[in-house]
PDB file of C-alpha atoms in Angstrom:
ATOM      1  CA  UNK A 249     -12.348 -14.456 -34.409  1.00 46.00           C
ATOM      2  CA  UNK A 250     -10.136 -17.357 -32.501  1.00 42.00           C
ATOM      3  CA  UNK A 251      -8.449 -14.625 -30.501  1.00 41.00           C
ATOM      4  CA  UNK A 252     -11.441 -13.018 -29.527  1.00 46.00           C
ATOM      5  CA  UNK A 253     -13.267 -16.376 -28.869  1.00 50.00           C
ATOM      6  CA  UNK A 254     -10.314 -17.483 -27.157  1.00 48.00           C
ATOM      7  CA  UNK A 255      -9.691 -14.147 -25.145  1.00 54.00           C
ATOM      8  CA  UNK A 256     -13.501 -14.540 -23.662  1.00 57.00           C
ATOM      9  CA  UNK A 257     -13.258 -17.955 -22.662  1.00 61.00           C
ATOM     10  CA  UNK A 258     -10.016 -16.873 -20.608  1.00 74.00           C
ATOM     11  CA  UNK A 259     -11.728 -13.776 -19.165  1.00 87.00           C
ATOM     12  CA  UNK A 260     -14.906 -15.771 -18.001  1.00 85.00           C
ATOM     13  CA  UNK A 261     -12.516 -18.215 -16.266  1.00 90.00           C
ATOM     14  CA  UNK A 262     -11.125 -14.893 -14.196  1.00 94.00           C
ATOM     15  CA  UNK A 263     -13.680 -15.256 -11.376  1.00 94.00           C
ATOM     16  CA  UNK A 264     -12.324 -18.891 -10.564  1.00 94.00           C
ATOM     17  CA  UNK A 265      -8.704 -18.260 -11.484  1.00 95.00           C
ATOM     18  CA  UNK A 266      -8.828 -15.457  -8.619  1.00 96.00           C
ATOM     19  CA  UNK A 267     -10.217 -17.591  -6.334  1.00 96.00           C
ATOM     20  CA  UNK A 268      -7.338 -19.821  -6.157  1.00 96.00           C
ATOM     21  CA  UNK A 269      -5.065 -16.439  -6.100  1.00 96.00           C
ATOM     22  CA  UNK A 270      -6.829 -15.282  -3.017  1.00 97.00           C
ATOM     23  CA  UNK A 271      -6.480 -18.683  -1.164  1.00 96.00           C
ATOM     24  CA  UNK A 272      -2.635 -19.093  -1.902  1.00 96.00           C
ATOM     25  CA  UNK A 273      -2.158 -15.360  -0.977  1.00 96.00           C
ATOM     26  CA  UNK A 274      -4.277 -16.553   2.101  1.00 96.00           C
ATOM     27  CA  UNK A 275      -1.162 -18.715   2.937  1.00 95.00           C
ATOM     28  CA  UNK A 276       1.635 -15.756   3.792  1.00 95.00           C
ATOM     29  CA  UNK A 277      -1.463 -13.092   4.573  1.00 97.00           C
ATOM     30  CA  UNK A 278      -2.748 -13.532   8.586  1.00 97.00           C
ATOM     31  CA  UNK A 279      -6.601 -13.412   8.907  1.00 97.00           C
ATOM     32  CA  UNK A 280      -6.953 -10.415  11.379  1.00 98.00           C
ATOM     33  CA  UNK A 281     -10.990  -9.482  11.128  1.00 96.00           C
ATOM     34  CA  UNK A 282     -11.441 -11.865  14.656  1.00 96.00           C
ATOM     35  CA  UNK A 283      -8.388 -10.204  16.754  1.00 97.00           C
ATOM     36  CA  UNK A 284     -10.040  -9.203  19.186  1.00 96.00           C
ATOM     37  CA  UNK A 285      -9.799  -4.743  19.802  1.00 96.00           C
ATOM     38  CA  UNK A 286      -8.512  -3.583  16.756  1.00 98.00           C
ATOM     39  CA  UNK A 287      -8.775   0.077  17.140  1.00 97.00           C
ATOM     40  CA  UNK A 288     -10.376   2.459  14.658  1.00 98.00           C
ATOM     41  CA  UNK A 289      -9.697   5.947  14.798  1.00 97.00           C
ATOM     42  CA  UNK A 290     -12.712   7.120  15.524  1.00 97.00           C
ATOM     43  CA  UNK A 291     -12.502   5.779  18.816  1.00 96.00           C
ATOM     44  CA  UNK A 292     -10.058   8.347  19.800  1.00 96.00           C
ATOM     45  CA  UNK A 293      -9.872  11.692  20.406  1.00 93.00           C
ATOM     46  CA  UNK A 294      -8.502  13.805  17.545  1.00 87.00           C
ATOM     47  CA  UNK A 295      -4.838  14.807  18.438  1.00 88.00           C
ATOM     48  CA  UNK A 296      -4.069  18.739  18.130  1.00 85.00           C
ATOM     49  CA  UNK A 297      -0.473  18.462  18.783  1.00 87.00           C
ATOM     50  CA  UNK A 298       2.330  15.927  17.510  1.00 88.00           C
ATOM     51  CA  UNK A 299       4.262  14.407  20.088  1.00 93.00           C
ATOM     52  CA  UNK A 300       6.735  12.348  17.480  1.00 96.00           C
ATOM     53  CA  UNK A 301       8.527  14.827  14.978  1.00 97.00           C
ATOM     54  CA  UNK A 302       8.354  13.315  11.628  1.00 98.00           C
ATOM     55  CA  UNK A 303      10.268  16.493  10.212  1.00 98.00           C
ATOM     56  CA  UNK A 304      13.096  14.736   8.450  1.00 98.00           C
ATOM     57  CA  UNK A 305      11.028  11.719   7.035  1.00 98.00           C
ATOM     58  CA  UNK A 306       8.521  14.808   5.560  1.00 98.00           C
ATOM     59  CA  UNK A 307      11.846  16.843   4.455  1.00 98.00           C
ATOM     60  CA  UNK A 308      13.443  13.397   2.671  1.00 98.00           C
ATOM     61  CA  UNK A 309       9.725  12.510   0.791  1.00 98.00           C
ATOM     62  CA  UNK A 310       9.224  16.034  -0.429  1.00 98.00           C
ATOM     63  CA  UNK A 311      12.975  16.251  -1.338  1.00 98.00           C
ATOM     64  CA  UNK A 312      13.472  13.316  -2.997  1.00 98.00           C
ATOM     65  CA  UNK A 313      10.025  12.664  -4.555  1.00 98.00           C
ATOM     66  CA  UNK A 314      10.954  13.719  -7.744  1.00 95.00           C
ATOM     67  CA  UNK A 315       8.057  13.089 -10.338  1.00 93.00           C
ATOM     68  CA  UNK A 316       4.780  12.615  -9.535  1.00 93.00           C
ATOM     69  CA  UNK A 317       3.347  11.166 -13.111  1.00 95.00           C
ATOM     70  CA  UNK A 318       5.992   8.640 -13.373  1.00 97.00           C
ATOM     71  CA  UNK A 319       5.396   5.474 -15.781  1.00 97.00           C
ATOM     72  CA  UNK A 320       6.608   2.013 -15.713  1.00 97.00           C
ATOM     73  CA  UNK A 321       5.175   0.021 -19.027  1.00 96.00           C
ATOM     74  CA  UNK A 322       1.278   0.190 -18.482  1.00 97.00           C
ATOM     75  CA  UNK A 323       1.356   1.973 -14.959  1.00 98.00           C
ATOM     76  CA  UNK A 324       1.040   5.576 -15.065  1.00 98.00           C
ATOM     77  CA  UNK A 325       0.826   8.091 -13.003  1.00 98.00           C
ATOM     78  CA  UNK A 326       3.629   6.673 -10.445  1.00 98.00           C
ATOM     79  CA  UNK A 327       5.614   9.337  -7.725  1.00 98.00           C
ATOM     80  CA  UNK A 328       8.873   8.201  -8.499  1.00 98.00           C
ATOM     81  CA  UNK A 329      11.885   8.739  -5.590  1.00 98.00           C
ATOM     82  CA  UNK A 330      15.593   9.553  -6.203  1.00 98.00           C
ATOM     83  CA  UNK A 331      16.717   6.899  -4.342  1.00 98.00           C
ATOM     84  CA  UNK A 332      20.567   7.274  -4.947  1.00 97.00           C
ATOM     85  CA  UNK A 333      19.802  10.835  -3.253  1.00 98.00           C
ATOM     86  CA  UNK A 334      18.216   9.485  -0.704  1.00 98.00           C
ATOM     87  CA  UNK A 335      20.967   7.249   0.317  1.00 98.00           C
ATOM     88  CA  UNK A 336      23.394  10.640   0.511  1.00 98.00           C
ATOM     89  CA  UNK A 337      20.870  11.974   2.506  1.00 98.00           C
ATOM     90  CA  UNK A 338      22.155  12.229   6.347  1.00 98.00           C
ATOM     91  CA  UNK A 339      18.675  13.124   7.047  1.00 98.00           C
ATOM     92  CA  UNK A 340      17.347  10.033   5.990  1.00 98.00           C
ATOM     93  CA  UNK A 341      20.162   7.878   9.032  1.00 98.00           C
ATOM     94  CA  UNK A 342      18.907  10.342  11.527  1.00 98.00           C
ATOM     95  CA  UNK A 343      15.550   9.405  10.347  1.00 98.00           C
ATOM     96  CA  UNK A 344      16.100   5.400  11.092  1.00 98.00           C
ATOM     97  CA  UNK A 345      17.752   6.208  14.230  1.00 98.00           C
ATOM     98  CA  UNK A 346      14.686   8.086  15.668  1.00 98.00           C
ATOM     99  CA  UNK A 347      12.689   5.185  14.922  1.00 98.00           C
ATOM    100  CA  UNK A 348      15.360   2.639  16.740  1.00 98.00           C
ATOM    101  CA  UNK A 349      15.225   4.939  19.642  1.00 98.00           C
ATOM    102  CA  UNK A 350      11.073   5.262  19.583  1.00 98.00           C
ATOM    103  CA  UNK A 351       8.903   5.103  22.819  1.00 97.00           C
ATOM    104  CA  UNK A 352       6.027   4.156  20.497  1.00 97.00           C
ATOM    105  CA  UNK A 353       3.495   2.994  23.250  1.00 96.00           C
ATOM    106  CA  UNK A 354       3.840   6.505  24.540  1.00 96.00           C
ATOM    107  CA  UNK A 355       2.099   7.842  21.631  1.00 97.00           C
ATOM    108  CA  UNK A 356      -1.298   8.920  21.562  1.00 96.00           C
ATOM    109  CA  UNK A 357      -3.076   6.122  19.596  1.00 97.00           C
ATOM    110  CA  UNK A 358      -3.636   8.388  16.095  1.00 97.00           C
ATOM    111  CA  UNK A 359       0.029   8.730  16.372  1.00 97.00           C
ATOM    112  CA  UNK A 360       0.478   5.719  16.968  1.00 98.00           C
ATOM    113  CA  UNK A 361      -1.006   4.862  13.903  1.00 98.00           C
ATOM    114  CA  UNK A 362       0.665   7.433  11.652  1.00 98.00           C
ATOM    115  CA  UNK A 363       4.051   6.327  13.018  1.00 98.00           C
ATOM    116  CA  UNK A 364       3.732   2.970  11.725  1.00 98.00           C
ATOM    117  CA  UNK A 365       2.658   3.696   8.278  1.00 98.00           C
ATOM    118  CA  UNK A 366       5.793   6.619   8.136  1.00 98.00           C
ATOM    119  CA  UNK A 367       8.033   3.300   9.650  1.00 98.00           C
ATOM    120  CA  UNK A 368       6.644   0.998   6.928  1.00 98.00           C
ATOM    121  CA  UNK A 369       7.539   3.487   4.414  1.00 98.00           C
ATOM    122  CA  UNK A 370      11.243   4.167   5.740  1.00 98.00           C
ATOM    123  CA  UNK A 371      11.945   0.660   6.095  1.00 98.00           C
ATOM    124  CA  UNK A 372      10.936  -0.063   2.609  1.00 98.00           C
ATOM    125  CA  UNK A 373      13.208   2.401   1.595  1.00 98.00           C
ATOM    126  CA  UNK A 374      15.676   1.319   3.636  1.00 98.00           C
ATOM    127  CA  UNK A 375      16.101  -1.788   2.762  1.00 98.00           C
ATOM    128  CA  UNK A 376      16.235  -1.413  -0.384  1.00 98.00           C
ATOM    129  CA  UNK A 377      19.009   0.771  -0.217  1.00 98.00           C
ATOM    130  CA  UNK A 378      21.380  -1.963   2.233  1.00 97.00           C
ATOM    131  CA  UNK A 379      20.761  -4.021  -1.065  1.00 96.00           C
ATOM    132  CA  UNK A 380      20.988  -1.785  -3.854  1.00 95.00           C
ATOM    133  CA  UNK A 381      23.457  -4.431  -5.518  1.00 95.00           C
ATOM    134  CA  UNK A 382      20.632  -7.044  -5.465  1.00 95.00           C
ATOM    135  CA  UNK A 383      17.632  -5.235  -6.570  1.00 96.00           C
ATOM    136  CA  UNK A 384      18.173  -5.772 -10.171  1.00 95.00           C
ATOM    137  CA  UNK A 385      17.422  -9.033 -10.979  1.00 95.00           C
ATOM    138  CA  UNK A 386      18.798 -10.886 -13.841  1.00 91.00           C
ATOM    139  CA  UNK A 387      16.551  -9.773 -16.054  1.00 93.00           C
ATOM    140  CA  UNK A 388      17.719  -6.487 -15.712  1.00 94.00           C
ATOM    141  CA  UNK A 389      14.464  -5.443 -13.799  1.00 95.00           C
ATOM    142  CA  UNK A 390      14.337  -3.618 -10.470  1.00 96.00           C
ATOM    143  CA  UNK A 391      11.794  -5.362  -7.902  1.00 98.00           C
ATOM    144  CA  UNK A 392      11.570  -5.394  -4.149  1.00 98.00           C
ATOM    145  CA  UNK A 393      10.815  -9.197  -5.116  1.00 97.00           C
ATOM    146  CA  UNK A 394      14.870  -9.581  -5.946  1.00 97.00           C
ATOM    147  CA  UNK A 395      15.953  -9.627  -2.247  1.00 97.00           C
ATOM    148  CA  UNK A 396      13.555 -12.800  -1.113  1.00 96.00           C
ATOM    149  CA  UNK A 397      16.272 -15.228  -0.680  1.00 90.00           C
ATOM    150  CA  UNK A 398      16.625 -19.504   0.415  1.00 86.00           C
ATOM    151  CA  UNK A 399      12.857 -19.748  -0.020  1.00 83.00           C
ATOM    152  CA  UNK A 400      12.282 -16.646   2.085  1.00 91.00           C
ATOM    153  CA  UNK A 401      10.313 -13.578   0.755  1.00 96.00           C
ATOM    154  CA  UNK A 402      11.901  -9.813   1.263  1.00 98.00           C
ATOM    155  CA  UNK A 403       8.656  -9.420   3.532  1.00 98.00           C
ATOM    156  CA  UNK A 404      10.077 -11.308   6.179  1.00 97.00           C
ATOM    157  CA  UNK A 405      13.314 -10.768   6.181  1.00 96.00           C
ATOM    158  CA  UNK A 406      14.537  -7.838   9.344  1.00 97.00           C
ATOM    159  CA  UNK A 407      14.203  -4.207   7.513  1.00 98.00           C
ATOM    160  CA  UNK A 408      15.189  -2.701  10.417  1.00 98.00           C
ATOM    161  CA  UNK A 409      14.482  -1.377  14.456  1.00 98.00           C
ATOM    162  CA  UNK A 410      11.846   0.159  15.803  1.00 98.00           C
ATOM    163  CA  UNK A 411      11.757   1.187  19.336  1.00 98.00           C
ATOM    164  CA  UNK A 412      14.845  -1.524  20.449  1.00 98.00           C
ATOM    165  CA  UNK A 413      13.730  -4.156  17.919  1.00 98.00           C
ATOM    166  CA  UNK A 414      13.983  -5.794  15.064  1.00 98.00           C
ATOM    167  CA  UNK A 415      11.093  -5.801  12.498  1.00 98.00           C
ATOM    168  CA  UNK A 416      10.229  -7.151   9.131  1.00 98.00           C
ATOM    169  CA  UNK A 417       8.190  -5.830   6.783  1.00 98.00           C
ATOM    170  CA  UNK A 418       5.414  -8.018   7.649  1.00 98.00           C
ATOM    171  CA  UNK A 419       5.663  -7.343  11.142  1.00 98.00           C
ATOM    172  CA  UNK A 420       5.058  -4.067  10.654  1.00 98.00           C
ATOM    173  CA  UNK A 421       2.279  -4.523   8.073  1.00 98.00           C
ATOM    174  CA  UNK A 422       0.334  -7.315  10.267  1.00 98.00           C
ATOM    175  CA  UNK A 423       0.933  -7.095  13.538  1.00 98.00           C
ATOM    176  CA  UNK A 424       1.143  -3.345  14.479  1.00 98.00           C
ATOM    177  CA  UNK A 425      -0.568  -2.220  11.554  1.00 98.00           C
ATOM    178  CA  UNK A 426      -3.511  -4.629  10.330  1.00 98.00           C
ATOM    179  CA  UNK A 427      -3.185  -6.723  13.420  1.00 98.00           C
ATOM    180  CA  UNK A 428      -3.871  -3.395  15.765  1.00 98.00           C
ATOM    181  CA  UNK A 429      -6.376  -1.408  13.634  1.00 98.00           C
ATOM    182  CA  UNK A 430      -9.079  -1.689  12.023  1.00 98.00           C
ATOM    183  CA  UNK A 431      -8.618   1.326   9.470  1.00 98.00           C
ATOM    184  CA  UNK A 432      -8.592  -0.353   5.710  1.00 98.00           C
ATOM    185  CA  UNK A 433      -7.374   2.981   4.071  1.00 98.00           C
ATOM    186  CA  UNK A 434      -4.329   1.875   5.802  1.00 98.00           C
ATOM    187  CA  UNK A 435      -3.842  -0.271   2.634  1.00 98.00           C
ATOM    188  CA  UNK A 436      -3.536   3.130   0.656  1.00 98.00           C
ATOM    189  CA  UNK A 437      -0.712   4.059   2.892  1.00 98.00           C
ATOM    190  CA  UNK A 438       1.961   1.973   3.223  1.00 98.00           C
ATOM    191  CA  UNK A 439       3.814   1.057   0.076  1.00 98.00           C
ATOM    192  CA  UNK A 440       6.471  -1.626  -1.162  1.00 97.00           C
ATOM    193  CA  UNK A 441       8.488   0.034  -3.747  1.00 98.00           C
ATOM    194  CA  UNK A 442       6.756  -0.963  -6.834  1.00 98.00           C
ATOM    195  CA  UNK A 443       4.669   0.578  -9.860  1.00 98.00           C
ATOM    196  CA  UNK A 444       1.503  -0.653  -9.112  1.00 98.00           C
ATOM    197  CA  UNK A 445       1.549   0.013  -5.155  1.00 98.00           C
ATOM    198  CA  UNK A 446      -0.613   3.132  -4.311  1.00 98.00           C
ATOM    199  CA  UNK A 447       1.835   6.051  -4.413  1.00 98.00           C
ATOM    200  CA  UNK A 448       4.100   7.025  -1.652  1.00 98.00           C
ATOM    201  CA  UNK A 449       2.865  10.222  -0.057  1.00 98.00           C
ATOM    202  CA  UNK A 450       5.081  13.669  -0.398  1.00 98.00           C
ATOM    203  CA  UNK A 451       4.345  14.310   3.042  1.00 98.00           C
ATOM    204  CA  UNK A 452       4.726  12.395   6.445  1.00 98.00           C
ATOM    205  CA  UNK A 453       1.648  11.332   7.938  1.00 98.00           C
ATOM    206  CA  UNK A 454       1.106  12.374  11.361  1.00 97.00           C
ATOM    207  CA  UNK A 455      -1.499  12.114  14.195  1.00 97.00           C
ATOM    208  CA  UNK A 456      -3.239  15.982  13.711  1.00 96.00           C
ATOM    209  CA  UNK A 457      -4.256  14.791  10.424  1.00 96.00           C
ATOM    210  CA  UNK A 458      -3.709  11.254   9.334  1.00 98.00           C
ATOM    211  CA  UNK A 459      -7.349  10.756   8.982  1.00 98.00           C
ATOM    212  CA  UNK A 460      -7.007  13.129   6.386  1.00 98.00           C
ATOM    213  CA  UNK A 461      -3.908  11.664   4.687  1.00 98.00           C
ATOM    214  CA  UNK A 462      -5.218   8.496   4.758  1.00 98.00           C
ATOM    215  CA  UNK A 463      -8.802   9.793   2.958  1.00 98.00           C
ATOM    216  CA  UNK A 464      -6.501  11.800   0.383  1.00 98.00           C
ATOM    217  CA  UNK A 465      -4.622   8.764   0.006  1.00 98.00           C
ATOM    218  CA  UNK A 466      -7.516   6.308  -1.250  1.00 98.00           C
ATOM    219  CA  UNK A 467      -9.138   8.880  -3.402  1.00 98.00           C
ATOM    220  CA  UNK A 468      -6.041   9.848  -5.234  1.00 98.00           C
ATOM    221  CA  UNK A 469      -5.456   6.108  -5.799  1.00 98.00           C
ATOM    222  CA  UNK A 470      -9.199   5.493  -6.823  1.00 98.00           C
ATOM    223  CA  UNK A 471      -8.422   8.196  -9.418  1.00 98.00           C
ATOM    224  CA  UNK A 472      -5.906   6.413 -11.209  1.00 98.00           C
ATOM    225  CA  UNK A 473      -7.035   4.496 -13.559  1.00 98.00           C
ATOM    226  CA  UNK A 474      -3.776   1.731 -14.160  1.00 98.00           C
ATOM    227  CA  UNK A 475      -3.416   0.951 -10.501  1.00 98.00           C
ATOM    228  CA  UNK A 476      -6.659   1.611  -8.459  1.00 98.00           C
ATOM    229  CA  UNK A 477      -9.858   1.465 -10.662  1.00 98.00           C
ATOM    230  CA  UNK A 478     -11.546   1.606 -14.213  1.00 98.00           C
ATOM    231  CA  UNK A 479     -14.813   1.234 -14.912  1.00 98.00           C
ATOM    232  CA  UNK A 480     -14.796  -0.034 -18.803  1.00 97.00           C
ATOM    233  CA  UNK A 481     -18.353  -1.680 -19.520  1.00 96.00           C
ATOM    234  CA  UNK A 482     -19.605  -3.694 -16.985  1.00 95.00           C
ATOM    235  CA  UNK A 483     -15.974  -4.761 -15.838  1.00 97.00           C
ATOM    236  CA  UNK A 484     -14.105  -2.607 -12.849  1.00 98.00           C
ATOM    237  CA  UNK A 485     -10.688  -3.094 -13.085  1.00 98.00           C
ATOM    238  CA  UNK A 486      -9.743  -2.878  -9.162  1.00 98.00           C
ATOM    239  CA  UNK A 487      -5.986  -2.906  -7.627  1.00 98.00           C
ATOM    240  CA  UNK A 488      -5.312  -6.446  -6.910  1.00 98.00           C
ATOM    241  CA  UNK A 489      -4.521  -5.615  -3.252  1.00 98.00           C
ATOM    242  CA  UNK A 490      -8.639  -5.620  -3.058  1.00 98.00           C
ATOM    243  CA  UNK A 491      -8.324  -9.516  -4.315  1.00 98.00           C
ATOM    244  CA  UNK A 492      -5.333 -10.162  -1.769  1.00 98.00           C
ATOM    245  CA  UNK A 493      -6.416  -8.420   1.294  1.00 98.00           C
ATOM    246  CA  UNK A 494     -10.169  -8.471   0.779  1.00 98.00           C
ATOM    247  CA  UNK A 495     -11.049  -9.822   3.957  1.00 98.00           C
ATOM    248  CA  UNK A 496      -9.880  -6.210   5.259  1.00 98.00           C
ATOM    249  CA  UNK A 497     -12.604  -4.286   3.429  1.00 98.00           C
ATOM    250  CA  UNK A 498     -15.562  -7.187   4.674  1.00 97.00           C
ATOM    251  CA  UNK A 499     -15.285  -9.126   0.674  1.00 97.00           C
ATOM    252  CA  UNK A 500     -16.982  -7.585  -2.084  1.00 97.00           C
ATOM    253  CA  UNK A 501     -20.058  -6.472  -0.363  1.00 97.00           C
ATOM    254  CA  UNK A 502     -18.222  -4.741   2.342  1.00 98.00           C
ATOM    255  CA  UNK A 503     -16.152  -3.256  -0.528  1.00 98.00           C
ATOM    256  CA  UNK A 504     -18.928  -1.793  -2.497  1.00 96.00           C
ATOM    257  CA  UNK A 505     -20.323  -0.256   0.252  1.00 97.00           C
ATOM    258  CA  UNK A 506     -16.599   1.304   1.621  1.00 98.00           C
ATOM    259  CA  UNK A 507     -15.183   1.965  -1.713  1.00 98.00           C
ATOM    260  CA  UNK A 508     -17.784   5.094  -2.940  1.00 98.00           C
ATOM    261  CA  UNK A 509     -17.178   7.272  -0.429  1.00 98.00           C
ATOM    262  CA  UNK A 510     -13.507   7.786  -2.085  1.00 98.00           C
ATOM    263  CA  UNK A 511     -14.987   7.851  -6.040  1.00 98.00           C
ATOM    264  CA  UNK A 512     -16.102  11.162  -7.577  1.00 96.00           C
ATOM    265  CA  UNK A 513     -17.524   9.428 -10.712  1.00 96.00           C
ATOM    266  CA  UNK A 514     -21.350   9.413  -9.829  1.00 96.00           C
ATOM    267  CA  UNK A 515     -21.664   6.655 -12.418  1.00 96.00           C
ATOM    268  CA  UNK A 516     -18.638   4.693 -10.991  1.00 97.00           C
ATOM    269  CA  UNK A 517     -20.191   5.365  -7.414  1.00 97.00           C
ATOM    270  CA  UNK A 518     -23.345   4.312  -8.126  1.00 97.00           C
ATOM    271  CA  UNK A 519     -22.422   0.947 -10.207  1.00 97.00           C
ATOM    272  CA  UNK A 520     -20.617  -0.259  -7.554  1.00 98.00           C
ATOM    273  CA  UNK A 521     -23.283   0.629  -5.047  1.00 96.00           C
ATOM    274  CA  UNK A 522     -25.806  -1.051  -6.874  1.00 96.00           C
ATOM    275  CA  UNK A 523     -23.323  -4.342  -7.744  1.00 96.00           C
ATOM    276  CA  UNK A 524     -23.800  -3.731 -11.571  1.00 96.00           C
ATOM    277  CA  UNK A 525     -19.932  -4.689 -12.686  1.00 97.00           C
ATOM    278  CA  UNK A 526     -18.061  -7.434 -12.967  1.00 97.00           C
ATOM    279  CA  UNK A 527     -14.938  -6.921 -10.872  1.00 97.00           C
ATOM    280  CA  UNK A 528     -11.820  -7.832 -12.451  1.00 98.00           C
ATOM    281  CA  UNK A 529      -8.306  -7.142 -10.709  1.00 98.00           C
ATOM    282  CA  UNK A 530      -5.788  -4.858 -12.676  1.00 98.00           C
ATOM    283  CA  UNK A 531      -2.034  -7.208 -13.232  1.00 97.00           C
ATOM    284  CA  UNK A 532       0.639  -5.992 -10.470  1.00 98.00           C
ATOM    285  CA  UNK A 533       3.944  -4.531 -11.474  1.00 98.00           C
ATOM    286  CA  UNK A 534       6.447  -5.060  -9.326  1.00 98.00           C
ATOM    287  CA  UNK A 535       9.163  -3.147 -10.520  1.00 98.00           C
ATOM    288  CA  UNK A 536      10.469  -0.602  -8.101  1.00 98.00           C
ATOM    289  CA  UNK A 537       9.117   3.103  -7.751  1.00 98.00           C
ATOM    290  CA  UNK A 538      12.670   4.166  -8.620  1.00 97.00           C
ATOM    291  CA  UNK A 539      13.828   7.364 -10.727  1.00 94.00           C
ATOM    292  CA  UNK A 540      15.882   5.908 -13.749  1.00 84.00           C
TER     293      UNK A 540
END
């Protein structure tokens, strides 16, 4: 009866206790909803053609994607990558020299925006791989986390170059990504190596159909029900990247009106719709997306 009594006090504390989350992710997370013309992709034209070839990042993801119900303690449901064959990959060097060597601008703007998530992606990957000696911390866990160094997170450390220049992972993430476009699948997209990220995609994205993708992305992560959402009672369990970059989906009533369009559940759908659920934010494992 303590446990339980003392279990309920902690879980009606939640609400506040995220709160202060949200403001000291606030610190290291840029505010981008007043930039002025961020894009959407509806304001474009639908591209037919693909002027980038994203052929080897596409042949290296479906390749080297090697389970797609992987678990790490609680998560489930996690694509795992081979990331030792991955780094004997010459397809996957090519790869990061076609970025370098990018005309990006050049693109057409759904391009644009499919080539960023892809570079996100490869960077990730990338780095990760230039510190394979450092990603297991000494608690024998793997983590992307393991490679923030001096006071400096991995995020802004340089992952790599992109069209003649160097760019952290937060460069790419807030300034060409969230800082450009106002598209918050885009959160279902790009992915930092760990468990409770939405899955990588086994397929590049590109500009013919990233609106697509990036659809197919959010409602295959809305379907799991470790890392995107559970409805148990009146609480929904939510992916804490809703708590951290709410401000992207317009807070919890811009949420509930974006999220439903992704959820099959009628009962989920409507819920949510008709703000009868007390959100709570599933616990994020960091531990790298890696094949043991």
């Amino acid at each position: 009866m303590m446990l339980k009594q003392l279990s309920n006090t902690f879980d009606f504390l939640k609400p506040s206790l995220y709160k202060v989350e949200k403001s000291v992710a606030a610190r290291s997370i840029p505010f981008v909803m007043d930039v002025p013309d961020r894009k959407k992709l509806s304001d474009f034209d639908q591209v037919t053609t693909d002027e980038f070839d994203h052929s080897l990042w596409d042949d290296i993801l479906k390749a080297h994607i090697v389970d797609l119900d992987g678990t790490i303690k609680e998560v489930k449901g996690i694509h795992l990558l081979d990331y030792d064959a991955i780094s004997k990959d010459e397809k996957f060097e090519k790869y990061l020299t076609q970025l370098k060597e990018a005309k990006v601008e050049a693109l057409p703007q759904p391009e644009q925006l499919a080539f960023w998530m892809n570079a996100y992606n490869a960077l990730c990957v990338s780095l990760l791989l230039k510190n394979a000696d450092r990603v297991q911390g000494s608690d024998g866990k793997y983590s992307i986390n393991n490679l923030s160094e001096n006071g400096s997170p991995v995020w802004d450390r340089e992952a790599g170059v992109i069209g003649g220049q160097p760019f952290s992972l937060n460069d790419v993430e807030h300034k060409e990504l969230r800082g450009k476009w106002n598209e918050p699948a885009l959160h279902g997209c790009i992915v930092c190596a760990s468990g409770s990220c939405p899955n990588i995609r086994k397929e590049a994205f590109v500009g013919s159909k990233v609106r697509e993708q990036m659809d197919d992305q959010i409602r295959s992560w809305m379907k799991n029900d470790t890392k995107g959402l559970k409805l148990e009672g009146r609480k929904l369990y939510l992916s804490r990247i809703f708590l951290w970059f709410g401000d992207d989906f317009g807070g919890w009533e811009g949420l509930r009106q974006w999220l439903p369009q992704y959820i099959e559940d009628e009962e989920v759908k409507s819920r949510i719709q008709k703000d009868d659920v007390a959100v709570r934010f599933f616990d994020y494992n960091w531990e790298t997306n890696r094949k043991a």
